[in-house]
Coordinates of C-alpha atoms and ligand atoms in Angstrom, one line a residue:
M211 CA -0.2 -0.3 -0.1
P212 CA 1.3 3.2 -0.7
R213 CA 0.9 6.2 1.9
P214 CA -2.3 7.4 2.5
I215 CA -1.9 10.7 1.2
L216 CA -3.9 12.5 -2.0
A217 CA -4.3 15.0 -3.3
T218 CA -7.5 15.6 -5.4
I219 CA -8.5 17.9 -8.1
H220 CA -12.3 18.8 -8.6
P221 CA -12.9 19.6 -12.4
D222 CA -16.7 20.6 -11.6
A223 CA -15.1 23.1 -9.0
L224 CA -12.8 24.5 -11.6
R225 CA -15.8 24.8 -13.8
H226 CA -17.7 26.8 -11.2
N227 CA -14.9 29.3 -10.5
L228 CA -14.3 30.2 -13.8
A229 CA -18.1 30.7 -14.7
R230 CA -18.4 32.7 -11.3
M231 CA -14.9 34.5 -12.9
R232 CA -17.1 35.0 -15.8
A233 CA -20.4 36.2 -14.5
A234 CA -18.6 38.9 -12.1
A235 CA -17.1 40.5 -15.2
P236 CA -20.2 40.5 -18.0
D237 CA -19.1 41.3 -21.5
A238 CA -15.5 40.9 -20.4
R239 CA -13.7 37.7 -22.1
V240 CA -11.9 35.1 -19.6
W241 CA -7.7 34.4 -19.8
A242 CA -7.8 31.0 -17.7
I243 CA -4.2 31.7 -15.8
V244 CA -2.3 28.0 -15.8
K245 CA 0.9 29.7 -14.9
A246 CA 2.9 27.3 -12.9
N247 CA 1.3 24.4 -14.0
A248 CA -2.1 25.4 -13.2
Y249 CA -0.9 27.1 -9.8
G250 CA 0.1 23.7 -8.8
H251 CA -3.1 22.0 -9.9
G252 CA -1.4 20.6 -13.3
I253 CA -2.4 22.0 -16.8
E254 CA -3.4 18.5 -18.2
R255 CA -6.0 18.0 -15.0
V256 CA -7.6 21.6 -15.5
F257 CA -7.4 22.1 -19.4
D258 CA -10.7 20.1 -19.7
A259 CA -12.5 22.0 -17.2
L260 CA -11.0 25.4 -17.8
R261 CA -11.9 25.0 -22.0
G262 CA -14.7 27.1 -21.4
A263 CA -12.2 29.9 -20.9
D264 CA -11.9 32.5 -23.8
G265 CA -7.7 31.9 -23.7
F266 CA -5.2 30.6 -21.4
A267 CA -2.5 32.7 -20.1
L268 CA 1.2 31.8 -18.8
L269 CA 4.3 32.2 -18.5
D270 CA 6.9 29.5 -19.6
L271 CA 6.8 28.4 -23.6
Q272 CA 6.6 25.0 -22.7
E273 CA 2.9 25.7 -20.6
A274 CA 2.1 27.3 -24.0
E275 CA 3.7 23.6 -26.1
R276 CA 1.3 21.8 -23.5
V277 CA -1.8 23.4 -24.4
R278 CA -1.7 23.6 -27.7
A279 CA -0.5 19.5 -27.7
L280 CA -4.2 19.8 -25.7
G281 CA -5.1 20.5 -29.0
W282 CA -6.6 24.3 -27.9
R283 CA -6.3 26.3 -31.1
G284 CA -7.7 29.5 -29.5
P285 CA -5.2 32.2 -27.8
I286 CA -2.1 31.7 -25.7
L287 CA -1.2 34.9 -24.1
L288 CA 2.7 34.7 -22.7
L289 CA 2.0 37.1 -19.7
E290 CA 5.8 37.6 -19.3
G291 CA 6.1 38.0 -23.5
V292 CA 9.7 36.3 -24.7
F293 CA 12.4 35.3 -22.8
D294 CA 15.2 35.3 -25.7
P295 CA 14.7 36.4 -29.2
R296 CA 14.7 32.6 -30.8
D297 CA 11.4 32.3 -28.4
L298 CA 9.8 34.6 -31.2
E299 CA 9.9 31.7 -33.9
L300 CA 7.9 29.0 -30.9
C301 CA 5.8 31.8 -31.2
S302 CA 5.1 32.5 -35.0
R303 CA 4.5 28.9 -34.9
L304 CA 2.4 28.2 -32.4
G305 CA 0.5 31.7 -33.1
L306 CA 1.3 32.8 -30.0
W307 CA 0.2 36.2 -28.1
H308 CA 2.9 37.6 -26.0
A309 CA 3.5 40.0 -23.8
V310 CA 5.9 43.0 -24.8
H311 CA 6.8 45.1 -21.7
C312 CA 10.7 46.4 -22.9
D313 CA 12.7 47.9 -25.3
Q314 CA 15.0 44.2 -25.8
Q315 CA 11.6 42.9 -26.5
I316 CA 10.8 45.3 -29.0
D317 CA 14.3 45.5 -30.8
W318 CA 13.9 41.6 -31.1
L319 CA 10.6 41.7 -32.6
A320 CA 11.9 43.9 -35.1
A321 CA 14.6 41.9 -35.9
H322 CA 12.2 38.2 -36.3
K323 CA 11.9 37.0 -39.4
T324 CA 8.1 35.9 -39.7
Q325 CA 5.5 34.9 -42.4
V326 CA 2.9 35.5 -39.9
P327 CA 2.6 38.7 -37.6
H328 CA 1.9 38.7 -33.8
R329 CA -0.6 39.6 -31.8
V330 CA 0.7 41.2 -28.4
F331 CA 0.0 42.7 -25.1
L332 CA 2.0 46.1 -24.7
K333 CA 2.0 46.5 -20.9
M334 CA 1.9 49.6 -18.8
N335 CA 3.7 50.0 -15.7
S336 CA 1.2 51.9 -13.9
G337 CA 3.2 51.5 -10.3
M338 CA 3.9 48.0 -9.8
N339 CA 7.3 49.3 -10.4
R340 CA 7.7 45.2 -11.8
L341 CA 7.4 45.1 -15.4
G342 CA 6.0 47.2 -18.2
F343 CA 6.7 50.7 -20.1
P344 CA 6.4 53.9 -16.9
P345 CA 3.3 56.1 -18.7
Q346 CA 5.9 58.5 -20.4
R347 CA 7.3 56.1 -22.3
F348 CA 4.4 53.8 -22.9
R349 CA 3.1 55.7 -26.0
A350 CA 6.5 55.9 -27.8
A351 CA 6.9 52.1 -27.5
W352 CA 3.6 52.2 -29.0
T353 CA 4.5 53.8 -31.5
R354 CA 7.7 51.8 -32.3
L355 CA 5.2 48.8 -32.2
D356 CA 2.6 49.9 -34.6
A357 CA 5.1 50.2 -37.4
L358 CA 6.5 47.2 -37.3
P359 CA 5.2 44.9 -40.1
Q360 CA 5.9 42.2 -37.8
V361 CA 2.9 43.2 -35.6
E362 CA -0.5 42.3 -36.2
E363 CA -2.6 43.9 -33.5
I364 CA -1.5 46.1 -30.1
S365 CA -3.9 45.0 -27.0
L366 CA -3.3 47.5 -24.0
M367 CA -2.7 45.8 -20.4
T368 CA -1.1 46.6 -16.9
H369 CA -1.1 44.7 -13.6
F370 CA -2.8 45.7 -10.0
S371 CA 0.0 45.7 -6.9
D372 CA -3.5 46.0 -4.4
A373 CA -6.7 45.0 -6.0
D374 CA -6.7 42.9 -2.5
A375 CA -6.1 45.4 -0.3
P376 CA -6.6 48.9 1.1
R377 CA -5.1 51.2 -1.2
G378 CA -6.9 50.2 -4.3
I379 CA -6.5 50.4 -7.9
A380 CA -7.9 53.7 -8.4
H381 CA -4.4 55.2 -8.6
Q382 CA -3.0 52.4 -11.1
V383 CA -6.4 53.1 -13.1
R384 CA -6.1 56.6 -13.5
S385 CA -2.7 56.5 -15.0
F386 CA -3.6 53.6 -17.3
V387 CA -6.4 55.6 -18.8
E388 CA -5.1 58.7 -19.1
T389 CA -1.8 57.2 -21.2
T390 CA -3.9 55.3 -23.2
H391 CA -7.3 57.0 -23.5
D392 CA -7.3 57.6 -26.9
L393 CA -4.8 54.8 -27.8
P394 CA -6.9 52.0 -29.9
G395 CA -6.7 47.9 -28.9
E396 CA -8.1 45.9 -26.2
R397 CA -7.6 46.1 -22.4
S398 CA -6.6 43.8 -19.9
L399 CA -6.6 45.2 -16.6
S400 CA -7.8 42.8 -13.4
N401 CA -6.8 40.1 -12.0
S402 CA -9.0 37.7 -9.6
A403 CA -9.0 40.7 -6.7
A404 CA -9.9 43.7 -9.3
S405 CA -12.3 41.1 -11.3
L406 CA -14.1 40.6 -8.1
R407 CA -13.8 43.7 -6.1
H408 CA -13.8 46.0 -9.2
A409 CA -15.2 45.0 -12.5
G410 CA -18.6 47.0 -11.9
D411 CA -16.4 49.8 -13.1
L412 CA -16.2 49.0 -17.0
Q413 CA -12.5 50.8 -17.1
V414 CA -11.1 48.3 -14.5
R415 CA -13.3 45.2 -16.5
G416 CA -11.5 46.1 -20.0
D417 CA -11.9 43.2 -22.7
W418 CA -10.1 41.1 -20.7
I419 CA -9.9 39.4 -16.9
R420 CA -7.0 37.6 -16.1
P421 CA -8.3 35.9 -12.6
G422 CA -6.0 33.1 -11.8
V423 CA -6.2 32.3 -7.9
A424 CA -10.4 32.6 -7.7
V425 CA -10.5 30.1 -10.3
Y426 CA -8.5 27.5 -8.4
G427 CA -11.2 27.9 -5.0
S428 CA -9.4 30.8 -3.4
A429 CA -10.7 34.1 -2.1
P430 CA -8.3 36.4 -3.5
D431 CA -9.1 39.0 -0.4
F432 CA -8.9 36.6 2.6
P433 CA -9.0 37.0 5.4
E434 CA -11.3 40.3 4.5
H435 CA -13.5 37.9 2.2
D436 CA -14.0 34.6 1.9
I437 CA -14.6 31.9 -0.5
R438 CA -18.1 31.7 0.7
H439 CA -18.2 35.3 0.0
W440 CA -17.8 35.1 -3.4
D441 CA -19.5 31.9 -4.0
L442 CA -16.1 29.6 -5.1
Q443 CA -14.9 26.5 -4.5
P444 CA -12.3 24.8 -3.7
T445 CA -10.7 22.6 -6.6
M446 CA -7.8 21.0 -4.8
T447 CA -8.5 18.7 -1.9
L448 CA -5.2 17.2 -0.4
A449 CA -6.2 14.5 2.0
S450 CA -4.7 11.7 4.1
R451 CA -5.8 9.3 7.1
L452 CA -4.8 8.6 10.9
I453 CA -1.9 6.1 10.8
G454 CA -1.7 6.1 15.1
V455 CA -3.2 7.5 18.0
Q456 CA -1.6 8.2 21.3
Q457 CA -3.7 9.1 24.3
L458 CA -1.5 12.0 26.2
L459 CA -1.9 13.0 29.6
P460 CA -1.7 16.1 31.5
G461 CA 2.6 17.2 30.7
D462 CA 3.0 14.9 27.7
T463 CA 4.7 16.8 24.6
V464 CA 4.1 16.2 21.0
G465 CA 6.6 16.0 18.3
Y466 CA 9.6 17.7 17.9
G467 CA 11.2 20.6 20.3
S468 CA 7.8 19.0 22.5
S469 CA 6.4 22.7 21.5
F470 CA 3.3 21.6 22.5
T471 CA 2.1 20.4 26.0
A472 CA -0.9 18.5 27.0
D473 CA -3.0 20.3 30.0
V474 CA -5.5 17.8 30.3
P475 CA -5.9 14.5 29.1
L476 CA -5.4 14.4 25.3
R477 CA -6.5 11.9 22.3
I478 CA -4.5 13.0 19.2
G479 CA -4.3 11.3 16.1
V480 CA -1.2 11.1 13.8
V481 CA -1.5 11.5 10.4
A482 CA 0.1 10.9 7.4
C483 CA 1.2 14.5 6.3
G484 CA 4.1 16.6 6.5
Y485 CA 6.2 19.5 4.7
A486 CA 7.6 16.7 2.7
D487 CA 3.8 16.8 0.9
G488 CA 4.1 19.9 0.6
Y489 CA 1.8 20.8 3.9
P490 CA 4.1 24.0 5.3
R491 CA 6.3 23.5 7.9
H492 CA 4.9 27.1 9.4
C493 CA 1.6 25.9 10.6
T494 CA 1.9 25.4 14.5
T495 CA -1.0 24.6 16.8
G496 CA -4.4 25.3 16.1
T497 CA -4.3 25.8 12.3
P498 CA -7.4 23.8 11.0
V499 CA -8.0 19.9 10.0
L500 CA -11.1 18.2 9.5
V501 CA -11.1 14.4 10.4
D502 CA -14.0 12.3 9.5
G503 CA -15.2 16.1 8.2
V504 CA -15.5 17.1 11.7
R505 CA -12.7 20.5 12.4
T506 CA -10.2 20.6 15.0
R507 CA -6.8 21.3 15.0
L508 CA -3.2 20.7 14.3
I509 CA -0.8 20.1 17.2
G510 CA 2.6 20.4 18.2
R511 CA 5.2 21.1 14.8
V512 CA 4.9 19.4 11.4
S513 CA 7.6 17.0 10.2
M514 CA 8.3 16.0 7.7
D515 CA 6.1 13.0 7.1
M516 CA 3.6 13.8 10.0
L517 CA 1.9 16.0 12.3
A518 CA -0.7 15.8 15.0
V519 CA -4.1 16.1 15.3
D520 CA -6.2 17.1 18.6
L521 CA -9.1 14.2 18.7
S522 CA -10.9 15.7 21.0
P523 CA -13.9 16.6 18.6
V524 CA -14.0 13.8 16.8
P525 CA -14.2 11.2 19.7
H526 CA -15.2 8.3 17.1
A527 CA -12.2 8.8 15.0
G528 CA -9.4 6.6 15.3
F529 CA -6.7 5.1 13.0
G530 CA -7.4 5.0 9.6
S531 CA -9.9 7.7 10.0
A532 CA -10.0 10.5 7.2
V533 CA -8.2 13.9 6.8
T534 CA -8.3 16.6 5.0
L535 CA -5.5 19.2 5.0
W536 CA -7.5 21.3 2.6
G537 CA -10.3 21.4 0.3
R538 CA -13.2 19.3 1.0
A539 CA -14.4 16.5 2.9
D540 CA -16.6 13.4 2.0
D541 CA -19.4 14.5 3.6
G542 CA -18.7 17.9 1.8
A543 CA -17.4 19.9 4.3
V544 CA -14.8 22.6 3.4
L545 CA -11.4 23.7 4.8
P546 CA -10.6 26.9 2.7
I547 CA -6.8 26.4 1.4
D548 CA -6.9 30.7 2.3
E549 CA -7.2 29.1 6.2
V550 CA -4.8 27.1 6.1
A551 CA -2.3 29.6 3.9
A552 CA -3.4 32.4 6.9
A553 CA -2.1 29.8 9.6
A554 CA 1.4 29.4 8.4
G555 CA 1.5 33.0 7.6
T556 CA 1.6 33.0 3.4
L557 CA -1.3 32.6 0.4
S558 CA -3.2 30.7 -0.7
Y559 CA -1.0 30.4 -3.8
E560 CA 2.5 29.4 -2.1
L561 CA 0.8 25.8 -0.6
M562 CA -0.7 25.5 -4.4
C563 CA 2.3 25.5 -6.0
A564 CA 4.4 24.0 -3.7
L565 CA 2.5 20.6 -3.5
A566 CA 5.3 18.1 -3.3
P567 CA 6.0 16.0 -6.5
R568 CA 5.5 12.7 -3.7
V569 CA 1.9 13.4 -3.3
P570 CA 0.0 10.8 -5.7
V571 CA -2.7 13.2 -7.8
V572 CA -6.2 12.4 -9.3
V573 CA -9.2 14.2 -10.4
G574 CA -12.4 13.4 -9.8
Ligands
PLP10 C1 -0.7 35.9 -12.5 C2 -1.1 36.8 -13.1 C3 -2.3 37.2 -12.4 C4 -3.5 36.4 -11.8 O1 -3.1 37.2 -10.9 P1 -4.3 36.2 -9.6 O2 -4.0 36.9 -8.6 O3 -3.8 34.4 -9.0 O4 -6.0 36.3 -10.1 C5 -2.9 38.1 -13.4 N1 -2.4 39.0 -14.3 C6 -1.1 38.6 -14.3 C7 0.2 39.5 -15.3 C8 -0.6 37.3 -13.4 O5 0.8 37.7 -13.4

């Protein structure tokens, strides 16, 4: 028997969340963001559920090849554009649309020999200060691109730094709109948080939204809002079983470093899941865990292959009982990945992407 740990990807939830994002921005087209191997879910595992999207957006050229290999003939967007002039050959061959965020990428395009002119998304740095042309250099970049025979159509994009947070997006929207108002072309501005929180504003909604994490069942602005508030469903479940039970007496400790000490008699379960499976080691006593669908808490330190849970809320549980680390339990009980991420001081993105290769994954 393999270890009982298992990750399950839920196509029904992916479909639901995609529909939910579409409804949040009516009339806009939707990029399904499948970078980082579909946020750790696996491009091949999510493809069928997400093929109702208008296009797939990603970073890695190999990921673009995988999406084409699955038979997708629609739009594919390279969110960071090309990393090397030779990548443009693959863009021409596979019909990839690509971001253009710096002068080097325009130089490479100008020197690129192609029969098929490219569709590009010219990226503006409206305040995030990662990639893109700053407003004062944006129009010059647009004019240069517009003059190239290698370019068929120019769309305009920018990315928000605080769509999930109090600072908000108004300053970036203002900068983008002021700079681009009289330029032709489709617009794409919104990630998950902006699509859910701000897409009532047509300028924010644009022609294409780019929701990532919400499609994967996470509330982008947790803990202000949770997935129930946004009507999103978990798309990844990490589940395992109890492989041991211990009865503690007051004064007994649990795990490495004895970070937990029982002050009353306590039954605990030992779960076949540790940080080598991708469960965050930073989770401490109190992190929520479901045992037989009942909410209880992690106790002590997470070790490489095991962690311990308090069985007092689930007295019937014992050896072999089902454990849900995040996602949904067999009885439908839900433990949002956002809660586990928050307990580890990080974001759901990191947990999804860090699911370890040793964990078997099924679709169901
Ligand atoms: C990753 C990414 C997104 C999606 O962001 P979420 O917060 O996951 O919705 C959108 N746009 C760009 C440019 C990205 O890199």
